[in-house]
Short mmCIF file of C-alpha atoms and ligand atoms in Angstrom, two decimals:
data_model
loop_
_atom_site.label_atom_id
_atom_site.label_comp_id
_atom_site.label_asym_id
_atom_site.label_seq_id
_atom_site.Cartn_x
_atom_site.Cartn_y
_atom_site.Cartn_z
CA UNK A 1 -135.57 -22.59 -65.66
CA UNK A 2 -137.97 -21.51 -63.12
CA UNK A 3 -137.47 -17.79 -62.32
CA UNK A 4 -136.62 -17.30 -58.69
CA UNK A 5 -138.17 -14.40 -56.89
CA UNK A 6 -135.23 -12.17 -55.91
CA UNK A 7 -135.62 -9.62 -53.12
CA UNK A 8 -133.23 -7.08 -51.43
CA UNK A 9 -133.50 -6.55 -47.99
CA UNK A 10 -132.11 -3.24 -46.39
CA UNK A 11 -131.95 -1.37 -43.30
CA UNK A 12 -131.72 2.33 -44.06
CA UNK A 13 -131.21 4.79 -41.26
CA UNK A 14 -129.08 5.02 -38.22
CA UNK A 15 -130.77 2.60 -35.90
CA UNK A 16 -128.47 -0.47 -35.43
CA UNK A 17 -130.23 -3.57 -35.05
CA UNK A 18 -130.53 -6.29 -37.76
CA UNK A 19 -132.01 -9.09 -35.90
CA UNK A 20 -135.40 -8.56 -37.19
CA UNK A 21 -134.53 -8.27 -40.72
CA UNK A 22 -132.20 -11.37 -40.59
CA UNK A 23 -135.01 -13.38 -39.23
CA UNK A 24 -137.09 -12.25 -42.31
CA UNK A 25 -134.42 -12.93 -44.60
CA UNK A 26 -134.12 -16.55 -43.39
CA UNK A 27 -137.77 -17.02 -43.76
CA UNK A 28 -137.63 -15.72 -47.23
CA UNK A 29 -134.75 -18.03 -48.15
CA UNK A 30 -136.70 -21.10 -46.63
CA UNK A 31 -139.56 -20.13 -48.99
CA UNK A 32 -137.08 -20.40 -51.90
CA UNK A 33 -136.47 -16.70 -52.65
CA UNK A 34 -132.99 -15.53 -53.46
CA UNK A 35 -132.39 -12.76 -50.73
CA UNK A 36 -129.65 -10.23 -51.13
CA UNK A 37 -128.92 -8.74 -47.86
CA UNK A 38 -127.04 -5.37 -47.84
CA UNK A 39 -126.53 -4.67 -44.34
CA UNK A 40 -127.27 -1.74 -42.13
CA UNK A 41 -126.97 2.10 -42.74
CA UNK A 42 -128.00 2.05 -46.18
CA UNK A 43 -128.95 5.36 -47.89
CA UNK A 44 -131.92 5.33 -50.40
CA UNK A 45 -129.35 6.03 -53.27
CA UNK A 46 -127.39 2.73 -52.24
CA UNK A 47 -130.57 0.74 -51.92
CA UNK A 48 -131.73 1.68 -55.33
CA UNK A 49 -128.50 1.16 -57.01
CA UNK A 50 -128.02 -2.27 -55.50
CA UNK A 51 -131.79 -3.08 -56.43
CA UNK A 52 -130.84 -2.44 -59.98
CA UNK A 53 -127.53 -4.34 -60.12
CA UNK A 54 -129.35 -7.26 -58.69
CA UNK A 55 -132.41 -6.95 -60.87
CA UNK A 56 -134.41 -7.92 -57.73
CA UNK A 57 -138.33 -8.02 -57.90
CA UNK A 58 -138.84 -6.36 -54.78
CA UNK A 59 -137.09 -4.35 -52.13
CA UNK A 60 -137.84 -4.64 -48.52
CA UNK A 61 -136.92 -2.12 -46.20
CA UNK A 62 -137.02 -2.08 -42.31
CA UNK A 63 -137.63 0.92 -40.73
CA UNK A 64 -137.81 1.40 -36.96
CA UNK A 65 -136.58 4.80 -36.57
CA UNK A 66 -139.56 6.74 -37.33
CA UNK A 67 -138.04 8.24 -40.54
CA UNK A 68 -140.32 6.20 -42.90
CA UNK A 69 -142.20 9.37 -44.26
CA UNK A 70 -139.05 10.43 -45.83
CA UNK A 71 -137.33 7.33 -46.53
CA UNK A 72 -140.04 5.51 -48.39
CA UNK A 73 -140.94 8.35 -50.61
CA UNK A 74 -137.37 9.01 -51.35
CA UNK A 75 -136.86 5.40 -52.60
CA UNK A 76 -139.92 5.62 -54.78
CA UNK A 77 -138.60 8.80 -56.20
CA UNK A 78 -135.13 7.43 -57.10
CA UNK A 79 -136.82 4.23 -58.48
CA UNK A 80 -138.76 6.42 -60.85
CA UNK A 81 -135.80 8.62 -61.85
CA UNK A 82 -133.68 5.89 -62.63
CA UNK A 83 -136.28 3.99 -64.73
CA UNK A 84 -136.62 1.13 -62.18
CA UNK A 85 -140.19 1.58 -61.08
CA UNK A 86 -140.83 -2.01 -62.05
CA UNK A 87 -139.28 -2.90 -58.74
CA UNK A 88 -141.98 -3.44 -55.99
CA UNK A 89 -141.21 -1.75 -52.69
CA UNK A 90 -142.31 -3.18 -49.45
CA UNK A 91 -141.58 -2.16 -45.97
CA UNK A 92 -141.85 -3.21 -42.37
CA UNK A 93 -141.59 -1.51 -38.91
CA UNK A 94 -143.63 0.47 -36.47
CA UNK A 95 -145.64 2.69 -38.70
CA UNK A 96 -148.85 4.55 -37.71
CA UNK A 97 -152.03 3.47 -39.67
CA UNK A 98 -152.50 6.86 -41.47
CA UNK A 99 -148.98 6.94 -42.56
CA UNK A 100 -149.36 3.31 -44.03
CA UNK A 101 -152.15 4.54 -46.05
CA UNK A 102 -150.69 7.63 -47.25
CA UNK A 103 -147.49 5.44 -48.34
CA UNK A 104 -149.50 2.81 -50.04
CA UNK A 105 -151.23 5.54 -51.90
CA UNK A 106 -147.96 6.87 -53.07
CA UNK A 107 -146.96 3.64 -54.48
CA UNK A 108 -145.32 1.53 -51.79
CA UNK A 109 -146.81 -1.97 -52.36
CA UNK A 110 -147.32 -3.06 -48.96
CA UNK A 111 -146.40 -2.20 -45.46
CA UNK A 112 -146.02 -5.04 -42.87
CA UNK A 113 -146.53 -3.83 -39.21
CA UNK A 114 -145.72 -5.77 -36.15
CA UNK A 115 -148.25 -8.92 -35.99
CA UNK A 116 -147.84 -9.75 -39.84
CA UNK A 117 -146.77 -13.28 -39.91
CA UNK A 118 -143.59 -14.18 -42.38
CA UNK A 119 -146.19 -16.37 -44.00
CA UNK A 120 -148.41 -13.65 -44.89
CA UNK A 121 -145.67 -11.66 -46.23
CA UNK A 122 -144.39 -14.59 -48.46
CA UNK A 123 -147.85 -15.31 -49.81
CA UNK A 124 -148.21 -11.64 -50.72
CA UNK A 125 -144.81 -11.28 -52.30
CA UNK A 126 -145.32 -14.59 -54.61
CA UNK A 127 -148.67 -13.25 -55.85
CA UNK A 128 -147.53 -9.54 -56.30
CA UNK A 129 -144.40 -10.64 -58.29
CA UNK A 130 -146.18 -12.90 -60.53
CA UNK A 131 -148.49 -10.31 -61.42
CA UNK A 132 -145.82 -7.63 -61.90
CA UNK A 133 -143.40 -9.54 -64.01
CA UNK A 134 -143.56 -8.84 -67.72
CA UNK A 135 -141.71 -10.10 -70.68
CA UNK A 136 -139.47 -7.79 -72.31
CA UNK A 137 -138.22 -7.88 -75.87
CA UNK A 138 -134.39 -8.95 -75.40
CA UNK A 139 -133.26 -9.28 -79.05
CA UNK B 1 -135.51 0.02 -78.24
CA UNK B 2 -134.99 -3.58 -76.97
CA UNK B 3 -132.87 -4.55 -74.28
CA UNK B 4 -129.91 -5.52 -76.20
CA UNK B 5 -129.78 -2.17 -77.89
CA UNK B 6 -129.89 -0.37 -74.45
CA UNK B 7 -127.23 -2.61 -73.28
CA UNK B 8 -124.89 -1.47 -76.14
CA UNK B 9 -125.71 2.00 -75.12
CA UNK B 10 -124.40 1.30 -71.76
CA UNK B 11 -127.73 1.14 -69.85
CA UNK B 12 -127.02 -0.41 -66.61
CA UNK B 13 -130.52 -1.72 -66.05
CA UNK B 14 -130.41 -3.51 -69.42
CA UNK B 15 -127.13 -4.96 -68.21
CA UNK B 16 -128.82 -6.40 -65.12
CA UNK B 17 -131.77 -7.66 -67.35
CA UNK B 18 -129.54 -9.45 -69.56
CA UNK B 19 -127.51 -11.12 -66.64
CA UNK B 20 -130.85 -12.38 -65.35
CA UNK B 21 -131.89 -13.56 -68.74
CA UNK B 22 -128.73 -15.64 -69.02
CA UNK B 23 -128.81 -16.88 -65.48
CA UNK B 24 -132.33 -18.17 -65.99
CA UNK B 25 -131.36 -19.57 -69.19
CA UNK B 26 -134.54 -18.09 -70.65
CA UNK B 27 -135.67 -18.99 -74.24
CA UNK B 28 -133.10 -17.91 -76.74
CA UNK B 29 -130.32 -17.08 -74.09
CA UNK B 30 -127.89 -18.85 -76.40
CA UNK B 31 -128.69 -16.70 -79.42
CA UNK B 32 -128.10 -13.65 -77.11
CA UNK B 33 -124.79 -14.83 -75.88
CA UNK B 34 -123.65 -15.64 -79.54
CA UNK B 35 -124.68 -12.18 -80.55
CA UNK B 36 -122.51 -10.48 -77.74
CA UNK B 37 -119.73 -12.69 -77.75
CA UNK B 38 -117.53 -10.94 -80.19
CA UNK B 39 -117.66 -7.97 -77.71
CA UNK B 40 -116.28 -10.12 -74.97
CA UNK B 41 -112.79 -11.30 -74.39
CA UNK B 42 -111.29 -8.02 -73.35
CA UNK B 43 -111.79 -8.23 -69.56
CA UNK B 44 -109.09 -9.74 -67.22
CA UNK B 45 -110.62 -12.08 -64.66
CA UNK B 46 -109.57 -12.95 -61.39
CA UNK B 47 -111.03 -15.49 -58.99
CA UNK B 48 -110.93 -15.47 -55.26
CA UNK B 49 -111.56 -18.70 -53.47
CA UNK B 50 -111.00 -19.97 -49.79
CA UNK B 51 -112.83 -21.12 -46.70
CA UNK B 52 -115.98 -19.39 -45.34
CA UNK B 53 -115.21 -16.03 -43.49
CA UNK B 54 -111.63 -15.89 -44.73
CA UNK B 55 -112.17 -12.40 -45.98
CA UNK B 56 -112.92 -12.87 -49.76
CA UNK B 57 -115.52 -10.17 -50.13
CA UNK B 58 -113.42 -7.90 -48.01
CA UNK B 59 -110.38 -8.17 -50.21
CA UNK B 60 -112.60 -7.91 -53.39
CA UNK B 61 -113.82 -4.73 -51.90
CA UNK B 62 -110.53 -3.23 -51.31
CA UNK B 63 -108.95 -4.56 -54.54
CA UNK B 64 -111.88 -2.93 -56.51
CA UNK B 65 -111.33 0.39 -54.68
CA UNK B 66 -107.47 0.40 -56.10
CA UNK B 67 -108.50 -0.64 -59.56
CA UNK B 68 -111.31 2.24 -59.62
CA UNK B 69 -108.40 4.70 -58.50
CA UNK B 70 -106.88 3.64 -61.73
CA UNK B 71 -110.07 4.41 -63.77
CA UNK B 72 -110.62 0.79 -64.38
CA UNK B 73 -114.33 -0.44 -64.71
CA UNK B 74 -114.84 -3.56 -62.64
CA UNK B 75 -117.35 -5.96 -62.65
CA UNK B 76 -117.93 -8.23 -59.54
CA UNK B 77 -119.76 -11.60 -59.33
CA UNK B 78 -120.26 -13.07 -55.85
CA UNK B 79 -121.35 -16.32 -55.48
CA UNK B 80 -123.21 -17.74 -52.42
CA UNK B 81 -124.95 -21.29 -51.88
CA UNK B 82 -128.27 -22.32 -52.74
CA UNK B 83 -130.02 -24.22 -50.01
CA UNK B 84 -130.62 -27.63 -51.50
CA UNK B 85 -133.68 -28.28 -49.40
CA UNK B 86 -135.59 -25.03 -50.10
CA UNK B 87 -133.94 -23.63 -53.44
CA UNK B 88 -133.61 -20.44 -51.66
CA UNK B 89 -130.45 -18.46 -50.97
CA UNK B 90 -129.15 -15.96 -48.63
CA UNK B 91 -126.75 -13.62 -50.50
CA UNK B 92 -124.68 -11.70 -48.19
CA UNK B 93 -121.46 -10.70 -49.86
CA UNK B 94 -122.50 -7.07 -50.71
CA UNK B 95 -122.37 -6.31 -46.90
CA UNK B 96 -118.59 -5.96 -47.25
CA UNK B 97 -118.65 -3.85 -50.32
CA UNK B 98 -121.03 -1.26 -49.43
CA UNK B 99 -118.88 1.57 -50.41
CA UNK B 100 -118.76 0.19 -53.92
CA UNK B 101 -122.40 0.21 -54.40
CA UNK B 102 -122.75 3.58 -55.96
CA UNK B 103 -119.20 3.84 -57.48
CA UNK B 104 -118.80 4.90 -60.98
CA UNK B 105 -117.78 1.99 -63.32
CA UNK B 106 -118.41 -0.78 -60.70
CA UNK B 107 -121.14 -3.35 -61.16
CA UNK B 108 -121.59 -6.13 -58.50
CA UNK B 109 -123.92 -9.13 -59.02
CA UNK B 110 -124.68 -11.60 -56.38
CA UNK B 111 -125.44 -15.23 -57.60
CA UNK B 112 -126.79 -18.37 -56.04
CA UNK B 113 -125.37 -21.64 -56.97
CA UNK B 114 -128.69 -22.94 -58.09
CA UNK B 115 -127.47 -26.64 -57.83
CA UNK B 116 -124.00 -26.40 -59.02
CA UNK B 117 -121.29 -27.69 -56.69
CA UNK B 118 -118.10 -26.52 -58.19
CA UNK B 119 -118.06 -23.32 -55.98
CA UNK B 120 -119.45 -21.37 -58.77
CA UNK B 121 -123.15 -20.89 -60.04
CA UNK B 122 -124.17 -22.76 -63.40
CA UNK B 123 -124.07 -19.62 -65.30
CA UNK B 124 -121.06 -17.63 -63.61
CA UNK B 125 -119.12 -17.82 -66.87
CA UNK B 126 -121.77 -16.59 -68.89
CA UNK B 127 -122.63 -13.70 -66.51
CA UNK B 128 -118.93 -13.14 -66.75
CA UNK B 129 -119.16 -12.94 -70.54
CA UNK B 130 -122.05 -10.28 -70.44
CA UNK B 131 -119.99 -8.12 -68.08
CA UNK B 132 -117.04 -8.34 -70.27
CA UNK B 133 -119.09 -7.42 -73.32
CA UNK B 134 -120.49 -4.66 -71.65
CA UNK B 135 -117.00 -3.23 -71.32
CA UNK B 136 -115.77 -3.99 -67.93
CA UNK B 137 -111.96 -3.88 -67.79
CA UNK B 138 -111.56 -6.30 -64.81
CA UNK B 139 -113.99 -8.98 -63.49
CA UNK B 140 -113.59 -10.36 -60.00
CA UNK B 141 -115.28 -13.56 -59.20
CA UNK B 142 -115.75 -14.59 -55.43
CA UNK B 143 -116.65 -18.20 -55.11
CA UNK B 144 -118.52 -19.70 -52.32
CA UNK B 145 -116.64 -20.25 -49.05
CA UNK B 146 -115.34 -23.93 -49.95
CA UNK B 147 -113.90 -26.37 -47.75
CA UNK B 148 -112.19 -28.35 -50.59
CA UNK B 149 -110.35 -27.54 -53.78
CA UNK B 150 -112.56 -26.48 -56.45
CA UNK B 151 -111.68 -26.28 -60.17
CA UNK B 152 -114.61 -24.24 -61.66
CA UNK B 153 -113.06 -21.22 -60.56
CA UNK B 154 -109.80 -21.74 -62.76
CA UNK B 155 -111.90 -22.70 -65.73
CA UNK B 156 -113.41 -18.97 -65.31
CA UNK B 157 -110.62 -16.74 -64.71
CA UNK B 158 -107.10 -15.87 -65.66
CA UNK B 159 -105.71 -15.36 -62.24
CA UNK B 160 -106.82 -17.69 -59.46
CA UNK B 161 -106.21 -16.36 -55.91
CA UNK B 162 -106.69 -18.78 -53.00
CA UNK B 163 -107.22 -17.11 -49.51
CA UNK B 164 -106.25 -18.62 -46.19
CA UNK B 165 -106.50 -17.34 -42.56
CA UNK B 166 -104.03 -18.20 -39.76
CA UNK B 167 -106.43 -20.89 -38.56
CA UNK B 168 -106.16 -22.80 -41.73
CA UNK B 169 -103.03 -24.61 -41.10
CA UNK B 170 -104.67 -28.13 -40.67
CA UNK B 171 -106.54 -27.74 -43.90
CA UNK B 172 -103.55 -26.53 -45.78
CA UNK B 173 -101.98 -30.01 -45.12
CA UNK B 174 -105.21 -31.90 -46.19
CA UNK B 175 -105.48 -30.40 -49.59
CA UNK B 176 -102.04 -29.65 -50.42
CA UNK B 177 -102.10 -31.69 -53.63
CA UNK B 178 -104.80 -29.91 -55.39
CA UNK B 179 -104.18 -26.39 -54.22
CA UNK B 180 -100.83 -26.19 -56.05
CA UNK B 181 -102.72 -26.65 -59.21
CA UNK B 182 -105.17 -24.05 -58.77
CA UNK B 183 -103.49 -21.19 -57.05
CA UNK B 184 -101.54 -18.49 -58.83
CA UNK B 185 -101.48 -16.42 -55.68
CA UNK B 186 -101.96 -17.14 -52.07
CA UNK B 187 -103.19 -14.68 -49.70
CA UNK B 188 -102.88 -15.40 -45.94
CA UNK B 189 -105.60 -12.79 -44.74
CA UNK B 190 -106.37 -11.57 -41.16
CA UNK B 191 -102.56 -11.42 -40.40
CA UNK B 192 -103.24 -9.35 -37.54
CA UNK B 193 -104.18 -12.59 -35.79
CA UNK B 194 -101.85 -15.05 -34.33
CA UNK B 195 -100.55 -18.03 -36.29
CA UNK B 196 -100.18 -16.04 -39.76
CA UNK B 197 -96.57 -16.48 -39.74
CA UNK B 198 -96.71 -20.14 -39.15
CA UNK B 199 -99.41 -20.61 -41.90
CA UNK B 200 -97.10 -18.64 -44.27
CA UNK B 201 -94.08 -20.74 -43.63
CA UNK B 202 -96.15 -23.75 -44.05
CA UNK B 203 -97.37 -22.90 -47.39
CA UNK B 204 -93.95 -21.83 -48.17
CA UNK B 205 -92.43 -25.24 -47.43
CA UNK B 206 -95.18 -27.00 -49.82
CA UNK B 207 -94.46 -24.54 -52.53
CA UNK B 208 -90.78 -24.78 -52.49
CA UNK B 209 -90.90 -28.61 -53.48
CA UNK B 210 -92.95 -27.68 -56.39
CA UNK B 211 -91.07 -24.55 -57.63
CA UNK B 212 -89.63 -25.12 -61.24
CA UNK B 213 -87.30 -22.90 -62.91
CA UNK B 214 -89.04 -20.83 -65.71
CA UNK B 215 -92.42 -21.45 -64.32
CA UNK B 216 -94.67 -18.91 -62.39
CA UNK B 217 -93.50 -18.68 -58.93
CA UNK B 218 -96.63 -18.61 -56.78
CA UNK B 219 -96.17 -15.95 -54.23
CA UNK B 220 -97.74 -15.70 -50.68
CA UNK B 221 -99.13 -12.25 -49.82
CA UNK B 222 -99.84 -11.55 -46.33
CA UNK B 223 -103.10 -9.16 -45.79
CA UNK B 224 -105.20 -7.59 -43.31
CA UNK B 225 -108.04 -6.64 -45.59
CA UNK B 226 -110.13 -5.19 -42.89
CA UNK B 227 -107.43 -2.59 -42.30
CA UNK B 228 -106.60 -2.35 -45.92
CA UNK B 229 -102.89 -3.59 -45.31
CA UNK B 230 -101.20 -5.56 -47.93
CA UNK B 231 -103.72 -5.12 -50.65
CA UNK B 232 -101.44 -2.91 -52.87
CA UNK B 233 -98.92 -5.55 -52.72
CA UNK B 234 -101.67 -8.36 -53.80
CA UNK B 235 -102.62 -6.06 -56.72
CA UNK B 236 -98.92 -5.69 -57.76
CA UNK B 237 -98.65 -9.42 -57.73
CA UNK B 238 -101.79 -9.90 -59.87
CA UNK B 239 -100.20 -7.31 -62.46
CA UNK B 240 -97.20 -9.46 -62.15
CA UNK B 241 -98.82 -12.85 -62.92
CA UNK B 242 -101.06 -11.12 -65.52
CA UNK B 243 -97.90 -9.81 -67.35
CA UNK B 244 -95.95 -13.18 -67.00
CA UNK B 245 -98.80 -15.40 -68.43
CA UNK B 246 -99.29 -12.65 -71.10
CA UNK B 247 -95.97 -12.60 -72.36
CA UNK B 248 -94.93 -16.31 -72.23
CA UNK B 249 -98.20 -17.69 -73.93
CA UNK B 250 -99.63 -19.59 -71.00
CA UNK B 251 -102.71 -17.13 -70.82
CA UNK B 252 -103.39 -17.79 -74.58
CA UNK B 253 -103.02 -21.59 -73.86
CA UNK B 254 -105.08 -21.28 -70.70
CA UNK B 255 -107.81 -19.31 -72.62
CA UNK B 256 -108.02 -21.93 -75.35
CA UNK B 257 -108.34 -24.66 -72.95
CA UNK B 258 -111.12 -22.79 -71.36
CA UNK B 259 -112.77 -22.75 -74.92
CA UNK B 260 -112.52 -26.33 -75.31
CA UNK B 261 -114.19 -26.93 -71.89
CA UNK B 262 -116.87 -24.31 -72.81
CA UNK B 263 -117.69 -26.21 -76.09
CA UNK B 264 -118.03 -29.49 -74.10
CA UNK B 265 -120.30 -27.96 -71.58
CA UNK B 266 -122.37 -26.36 -74.18
CA UNK B 267 -122.84 -29.31 -76.10
CA UNK B 268 -123.50 -31.64 -73.19
CA UNK B 269 -126.12 -29.17 -71.85
CA UNK B 270 -127.75 -29.09 -75.31
CA UNK B 271 -127.74 -32.75 -75.63
CA UNK B 272 -129.20 -32.98 -72.04
CA UNK B 273 -132.04 -30.89 -72.91
CA UNK B 274 -132.77 -32.76 -76.06
CA UNK B 275 -132.73 -35.95 -74.43
CA UNK B 276 -135.01 -34.86 -71.60
CA UNK B 277 -137.40 -33.53 -74.09
CA UNK B 278 -137.45 -36.30 -76.57
CA UNK B 279 -137.00 -39.41 -74.05
CA UNK B 280 -139.47 -38.33 -71.52
CA UNK B 281 -142.14 -37.13 -74.17
CA UNK B 282 -141.65 -40.33 -76.46
CA UNK B 283 -141.22 -43.17 -74.09
CA UNK B 284 -143.38 -44.44 -71.42
CA UNK B 285 -140.59 -44.59 -68.60
CA UNK B 286 -143.09 -45.86 -66.17
CA UNK B 287 -143.91 -48.92 -68.16
CA UNK B 288 -140.25 -49.57 -68.78
CA UNK B 289 -139.67 -49.51 -64.90
CA UNK B 290 -142.62 -51.71 -64.50
CA UNK B 291 -141.17 -54.31 -66.95
CA UNK B 292 -137.70 -54.05 -65.39
CA UNK B 293 -139.15 -54.46 -62.06
CA UNK B 294 -140.92 -57.69 -63.11
CA UNK B 295 -137.90 -59.10 -64.47
CA UNK B 296 -139.06 -58.97 -67.98
CA UNK B 297 -136.43 -56.42 -69.08
CA UNK B 298 -133.14 -54.99 -67.75
CA UNK B 299 -132.42 -51.21 -67.57
CA UNK B 300 -129.18 -51.47 -69.62
CA UNK B 301 -130.72 -53.02 -72.90
CA UNK B 302 -133.88 -50.72 -72.38
CA UNK B 303 -131.46 -47.77 -72.07
CA UNK B 304 -129.68 -48.82 -75.24
CA UNK B 305 -133.25 -49.39 -77.33
CA UNK B 306 -134.50 -45.98 -76.29
CA UNK B 307 -131.37 -44.28 -77.24
CA UNK B 308 -131.28 -45.91 -80.53
CA UNK B 309 -134.78 -44.78 -81.34
CA UNK B 310 -133.99 -41.22 -80.48
CA UNK B 311 -132.68 -39.25 -83.37
CA UNK B 312 -131.00 -36.47 -81.37
CA UNK B 313 -129.93 -34.49 -84.54
CA UNK B 314 -133.24 -33.84 -85.78
N1 LIG C 401 -109.30 -9.62 -37.92
C1 LIG C 401 -109.68 -9.47 -39.24
N2 LIG C 401 -110.90 -9.85 -39.69
C2 LIG C 401 -111.11 -9.65 -40.96
C3 LIG C 401 -110.11 -9.10 -42.01
N3 LIG C 401 -110.55 -9.14 -43.12
C4 LIG C 401 -111.89 -9.61 -43.05
N4 LIG C 401 -112.20 -9.75 -41.77
C5 LIG C 401 -113.45 -10.00 -41.09
O1 LIG C 401 -113.83 -11.42 -41.20
C6 LIG C 401 -115.31 -11.74 -41.63
C7 LIG C 401 -115.54 -12.25 -42.86
O2 LIG C 401 -115.13 -11.49 -44.03
P1 LIG C 401 -115.72 -11.52 -45.45
O3 LIG C 401 -115.10 -10.72 -46.52
O4 LIG C 401 -117.23 -11.59 -45.38
O5 LIG C 401 -115.26 -13.09 -45.70
P2 LIG C 401 -115.66 -14.08 -46.92
O6 LIG C 401 -114.55 -15.00 -47.12
O7 LIG C 401 -116.13 -13.21 -48.01
O8 LIG C 401 -117.06 -14.89 -46.35
P3 LIG C 401 -118.00 -15.86 -47.24
O9 LIG C 401 -118.40 -15.07 -48.24
O10 LIG C 401 -119.15 -15.94 -46.14
O11 LIG C 401 -117.24 -17.12 -47.29
C8 LIG C 401 -115.78 -10.17 -41.55
O12 LIG C 401 -116.24 -9.93 -40.21
C9 LIG C 401 -114.59 -9.30 -41.86
O13 LIG C 401 -114.78 -8.01 -41.35
C10 LIG C 401 -108.62 -8.95 -41.33
O14 LIG C 401 -107.70 -8.70 -42.14
N5 LIG C 401 -108.48 -9.14 -40.04
MG1 LIG C 402 -117.97 -13.42 -49.08
#
């Protein structure tokens, strides 16, 4: 069976809109991905735990609150601590260019700022996921 | 250490990887299932089905909270539909189970149906087996929101719960025949809304005709899952049903029937795989089609000839 791309979409922090992330979720579904949507106000702990249980290829976080410099590093740190750093972390939101560079250096796969089309994000994901996947010895 | 060893040690990431492995039917997944099979069979499985938006996820969330208070380890499988056009899926049941995400002993997995139409995904039963072998005491399975009665869930569970809402009156009439066979417990959720009493009495009337002495009397539980009302009563009814079927041999018979179904399914799938592989590789299907089209052959005789030449056992 062809292996589906699974992605967890989450919206950490306290800002209450999920319209944007729902549009992305639909676009990803239409691209053939399995999208796990976990809702609003997720803590980094919840996001990482859900990503582990769902065995996703990637996490997509949308952050509009300005808290990106704390939230992205925290999720990266938790992924490493729990031995789940095979999961690719992506994000979107209004993030200044210098912060984008810093975060990508820290290990965030890619940050999509306003103006990125969903098609670009989909193409990036397909490529990045197929490069990252590795066969593990099961038995 | 390989993934299976880590699984046996209780590693959650390994559990999650094995679930994917089984769900994707990756090479050798049958061998894996055969190996963990002896460890399974201990979990009690509850299925939750009902129309879209009836409150299935919310009920599963609240039930699980009660079970974890009793120190039970709970696995949850939440199924949502795959789009037949794109193959993608939006899995949103976790939204109603946020508090459970980091709860000790709880593991939630969302599954897309991936082309299966019975309310569950193709591999839901196998994923259930993996969770069972991992040591979960209870497994709660939420089907896709179905409009009609689906049998898959009965074949995957010990207790089946059918959830309605006050607005379900008409649909109950429409499907009353099949419902009786699948429900062990009825829930009328959103009882805070108008019409709950009417739906309950309608259900009660239908049930009354069917009730037989000595058999399980399917109860109707009224809940407001959002406000956490009636869930304790629902859990009590689940325990009652579990006790009832455990003591009078119904559970044993039910599980044996499930094994028969599993066997059939496993063999069918294997045969189908072999057929696909052998027939498609060793026969020129295009050429047969061409000849049938021209009237030189017919598909029934051609099919027989092909099948006779294939040696499935080898
Ligand atoms: N008024 C009221 N709303 C409820 C109750 N229980 C759940 N809801 C709401 O009903 C909506 C759907 O609940 P879910 O638990 O997602 O229902 P579901 O059956 O899992 O839905 P699908 O998985 O999409 O089929 C949510 O907005 C819930 O908050 C209740 O007792 N009363
Ligand atoms: Mg649901």
